[in-house]
Amino acid sequence: AQSVTQLDSQVPVFEEAPVELRCNYSSSVSVYLFWYVQYPNQGLQLLLKYLSGSTLVKGINGFEAEFNKSQTSFHLRKPSVHISDTAEYFCAVTTTSGTYKYIFGTGTRLKVLA
Amino acid sequence: DTAVSQTPKYLVTQMGNDKSIKCEQNLGHDTMYWYKQDSKKFLKIMFSYNNKELIINETVPNRFSPKSPDKAHLNLHINSLELGDSAVYFCASSQYQGSNYGYTFGSGTRLTVV
């Protein structure tokens, strides 16, 4: 079975500072990895995904993530955050075969301070 | 044009009532899902349909019954509502089962049982 751990439930950061949101996963089979963002009172939007190939993945809104197979991590980063990045961020994993069921992490609330 | 639309957006009802939430997608996707997000933002899959066929049915009380009249619609009917059913319910779709394009989510239905 797969699992996803988001190590930080809340991350406060000042505007224009860099941020890293951590995600670790566990799986005995190949996986796809995703980051989603949820703004207040909205559904989830796909930020970026790792399927294969280059371990550094770039997404929307200036976010990027790096897949590290040896550390089973998929951390999300942004070099300079804006107030508008305040939201809940979810890491998700799904297998590349079988039931393809998504497993979501418990979310990290990013709060950008002025 | 809304890609995945859910109605209603808010639903307040008394314990013991029966209610339905509707979901429609205009993306031409084959697979649709229902997720429940609790007060701690934890997302858990409830059901998944692929081209009107039930493919994922998690451990959900049988008071919850999904119905997919066609591949563009996935409705959720809940009988005998309980206080613990209060949550945000998200509908989502993907191009096909196992799609690596990610999910498209609706904006959610906030259900409050009083």
PDB file of N, CA and C in Angstrom, chain A residues 39-76:
ATOM      1  N   TYR A  39      -7.109  26.812  -2.613  1.00  0.00           N
ATOM      2  CA  TYR A  39      -7.357  28.139  -2.069  1.00  0.00           C
ATOM      3  C   TYR A  39      -8.641  28.081  -1.245  1.00  0.00           C
ATOM      4  N   PRO A  40      -8.817  29.031  -0.320  1.00  0.00           N
ATOM      5  CA  PRO A  40      -9.993  28.987   0.559  1.00  0.00           C
ATOM      6  C   PRO A  40     -11.295  28.837  -0.203  1.00  0.00           C
ATOM      7  N   ASN A  41     -12.102  27.911   0.252  1.00  0.00           N
ATOM      8  CA  ASN A  41     -13.444  27.670  -0.305  1.00  0.00           C
ATOM      9  C   ASN A  41     -13.430  27.277  -1.776  1.00  0.00           C
ATOM     10  N   GLN A  42     -12.344  26.671  -2.198  1.00  0.00           N
ATOM     11  CA  GLN A  42     -12.268  26.215  -3.579  1.00  0.00           C
ATOM     12  C   GLN A  42     -11.850  24.753  -3.626  1.00  0.00           C
ATOM     13  N   GLY A  43     -11.953  24.183  -4.820  1.00  0.00           N
ATOM     14  CA  GLY A  43     -11.463  22.823  -5.027  1.00  0.00           C
ATOM     15  C   GLY A  43      -9.955  22.821  -5.207  1.00  0.00           C
ATOM     16  N   LEU A  44      -9.414  21.632  -5.422  1.00  0.00           N
ATOM     17  CA  LEU A  44      -7.974  21.491  -5.595  1.00  0.00           C
ATOM     18  C   LEU A  44      -7.585  21.734  -7.051  1.00  0.00           C
ATOM     19  N   GLN A  45      -6.440  22.374  -7.233  1.00  0.00           N
ATOM     20  CA  GLN A  45      -5.893  22.600  -8.567  1.00  0.00           C
ATOM     21  C   GLN A  45      -4.532  21.928  -8.667  1.00  0.00           C
ATOM     22  N   LEU A  46      -4.264  21.343  -9.813  1.00  0.00           N
ATOM     23  CA  LEU A  46      -2.985  20.689 -10.015  1.00  0.00           C
ATOM     24  C   LEU A  46      -1.883  21.724 -10.187  1.00  0.00           C
ATOM     25  N   LEU A  47      -0.837  21.616  -9.366  1.00  0.00           N
ATOM     26  CA  LEU A  47       0.326  22.503  -9.464  1.00  0.00           C
ATOM     27  C   LEU A  47       1.382  21.919 -10.388  1.00  0.00           C
ATOM     28  N   LEU A  48       1.716  20.674 -10.139  1.00  0.00           N
ATOM     29  CA  LEU A  48       2.736  19.997 -10.942  1.00  0.00           C
ATOM     30  C   LEU A  48       2.678  18.505 -10.677  1.00  0.00           C
ATOM     31  N   LYS A  49       3.423  17.757 -11.502  1.00  0.00           N
ATOM     32  CA  LYS A  49       3.425  16.310 -11.339  1.00  0.00           C
ATOM     33  C   LYS A  49       4.768  15.750 -11.780  1.00  0.00           C
ATOM     34  N   TYR A  50       5.118  14.616 -11.185  1.00  0.00           N
ATOM     35  CA  TYR A  50       6.276  13.862 -11.626  1.00  0.00           C
ATOM     36  C   TYR A  50       5.791  12.516 -12.145  1.00  0.00           C
ATOM     37  N   LEU A  51       6.170  12.227 -13.396  1.00  0.00           N
ATOM     38  CA  LEU A  51       5.788  10.943 -13.982  1.00  0.00           C
ATOM     39  C   LEU A  51       7.023  10.085 -14.204  1.00  0.00           C
ATOM     40  N   SER A  52       8.012  10.676 -14.847  1.00  0.00           N
ATOM     41  CA  SER A  52       9.277   9.986 -15.108  1.00  0.00           C
ATOM     42  C   SER A  52      10.247  11.029 -15.657  1.00  0.00           C
ATOM     43  N   GLY A  53      11.485  10.601 -15.905  1.00  0.00           N
ATOM     44  CA  GLY A  53      12.445  11.494 -16.533  1.00  0.00           C
ATOM     45  C   GLY A  53      13.103  12.426 -15.541  1.00  0.00           C
ATOM     46  N   SER A  54      13.254  13.683 -15.942  1.00  0.00           N
ATOM     47  CA  SER A  54      13.946  14.664 -15.122  1.00  0.00           C
ATOM     48  C   SER A  54      13.331  14.753 -13.736  1.00  0.00           C
ATOM     49  N   THR A  55      14.191  14.738 -12.731  1.00  0.00           N
ATOM     50  CA  THR A  55      13.680  14.733 -11.355  1.00  0.00           C
ATOM     51  C   THR A  55      13.234  16.103 -10.887  1.00  0.00           C
ATOM     52  N   LEU A  56      13.605  17.147 -11.606  1.00  0.00           N
ATOM     53  CA  LEU A  56      13.149  18.494 -11.256  1.00  0.00           C
ATOM     54  C   LEU A  56      11.969  18.848 -12.148  1.00  0.00           C
ATOM     55  N   VAL A  57      10.859  19.102 -11.508  1.00  0.00           N
ATOM     56  CA  VAL A  57       9.622  19.354 -12.234  1.00  0.00           C
ATOM     57  C   VAL A  57       9.165  20.782 -11.968  1.00  0.00           C
ATOM     58  N   LYS A  58       8.832  21.480 -13.024  1.00  0.00           N
ATOM     59  CA  LYS A  58       8.330  22.853 -12.866  1.00  0.00           C
ATOM     60  C   LYS A  58       6.826  22.878 -13.071  1.00  0.00           C
ATOM     61  N   GLY A  59       6.159  23.703 -12.267  1.00  0.00           N
ATOM     62  CA  GLY A  59       4.713  23.782 -12.359  1.00  0.00           C
ATOM     63  C   GLY A  59       4.237  25.206 -12.567  1.00  0.00           C
ATOM     64  N   ILE A  60       2.978  25.421 -12.236  1.00  0.00           N
ATOM     65  CA  ILE A  60       2.405  26.750 -12.411  1.00  0.00           C
ATOM     66  C   ILE A  60       2.758  27.650 -11.239  1.00  0.00           C
ATOM     67  N   ASN A  61       2.589  28.942 -11.443  1.00  0.00           N
ATOM     68  CA  ASN A  61       2.782  29.944 -10.383  1.00  0.00           C
ATOM     69  C   ASN A  61       4.201  29.946  -9.803  1.00  0.00           C
ATOM     70  N   GLY A  62       5.184  29.506 -10.572  1.00  0.00           N
ATOM     71  CA  GLY A  62       6.566  29.571 -10.133  1.00  0.00           C
ATOM     72  C   GLY A  62       7.018  28.463  -9.198  1.00  0.00           C
ATOM     73  N   PHE A  63       6.172  27.479  -8.978  1.00  0.00           N
ATOM     74  CA  PHE A  63       6.528  26.363  -8.101  1.00  0.00           C
ATOM     75  C   PHE A  63       7.324  25.301  -8.864  1.00  0.00           C
ATOM     76  N   GLU A  64       8.169  24.603  -8.128  1.00  0.00           N
ATOM     77  CA  GLU A  64       8.894  23.461  -8.663  1.00  0.00           C
ATOM     78  C   GLU A  64       9.024  22.416  -7.567  1.00  0.00           C
ATOM     79  N   ALA A  65       9.282  21.194  -7.983  1.00  0.00           N
ATOM     80  CA  ALA A  65       9.459  20.109  -7.012  1.00  0.00           C
ATOM     81  C   ALA A  65      10.538  19.178  -7.519  1.00  0.00           C
ATOM     82  N   GLU A  66      11.207  18.531  -6.575  1.00  0.00           N
ATOM     83  CA  GLU A  66      12.271  17.608  -6.944  1.00  0.00           C
ATOM     84  C   GLU A  66      11.965  16.222  -6.413  1.00  0.00           C
ATOM     85  N   PHE A  67      11.979  15.271  -7.315  1.00  0.00           N
ATOM     86  CA  PHE A  67      11.769  13.874  -6.960  1.00  0.00           C
ATOM     87  C   PHE A  67      13.107  13.274  -6.541  1.00  0.00           C
ATOM     88  N   ASN A  68      13.132  12.684  -5.349  1.00  0.00           N
ATOM     89  CA  ASN A  68      14.343  12.039  -4.857  1.00  0.00           C
ATOM     90  C   ASN A  68      13.987  10.604  -4.499  1.00  0.00           C
ATOM     91  N   LYS A  69      14.352   9.687  -5.373  1.00  0.00           N
ATOM     92  CA  LYS A  69      13.938   8.294  -5.191  1.00  0.00           C
ATOM     93  C   LYS A  69      14.587   7.659  -3.973  1.00  0.00           C
ATOM     94  N   SER A  70      15.850   7.967  -3.731  1.00  0.00           N
ATOM     95  CA  SER A  70      16.548   7.336  -2.613  1.00  0.00           C
ATOM     96  C   SER A  70      15.984   7.789  -1.271  1.00  0.00           C
ATOM     97  N   GLN A  71      15.506   9.021  -1.225  1.00  0.00           N
ATOM     98  CA  GLN A  71      14.916   9.534   0.013  1.00  0.00           C
ATOM     99  C   GLN A  71      13.396   9.471  -0.016  1.00  0.00           C
ATOM    100  N   THR A  72      12.856   8.933  -1.069  1.00  0.00           N
ATOM    101  CA  THR A  72      11.390   8.846  -1.273  1.00  0.00           C
ATOM    102  C   THR A  72      10.718  10.157  -0.912  1.00  0.00           C
ATOM    103  N   SER A  73      11.228  11.222  -1.500  1.00  0.00           N
ATOM    104  CA  SER A  73      10.680  12.550  -1.211  1.00  0.00           C
ATOM    105  C   SER A  73      10.294  13.259  -2.494  1.00  0.00           C
ATOM    106  N   PHE A  74       9.421  14.220  -2.331  1.00  0.00           N
ATOM    107  CA  PHE A  74       8.951  15.037  -3.460  1.00  0.00           C
ATOM    108  C   PHE A  74       8.612  16.407  -2.876  1.00  0.00           C
ATOM    109  N   HIS A  75       9.632  17.154  -2.512  1.00  0.00           N
ATOM    110  CA  HIS A  75       9.440  18.441  -1.834  1.00  0.00           C
ATOM    111  C   HIS A  75       9.110  19.538  -2.833  1.00  0.00           C
ATOM    112  N   LEU A  76       8.236  20.425  -2.420  1.00  0.00           N
ATOM    113  CA  LEU A  76       7.789  21.547  -3.249  1.00  0.00           C
ATOM    114  C   LEU A  76       8.523  22.809  -2.823  1.00  0.00           C
TER     115      LEU A  76
END
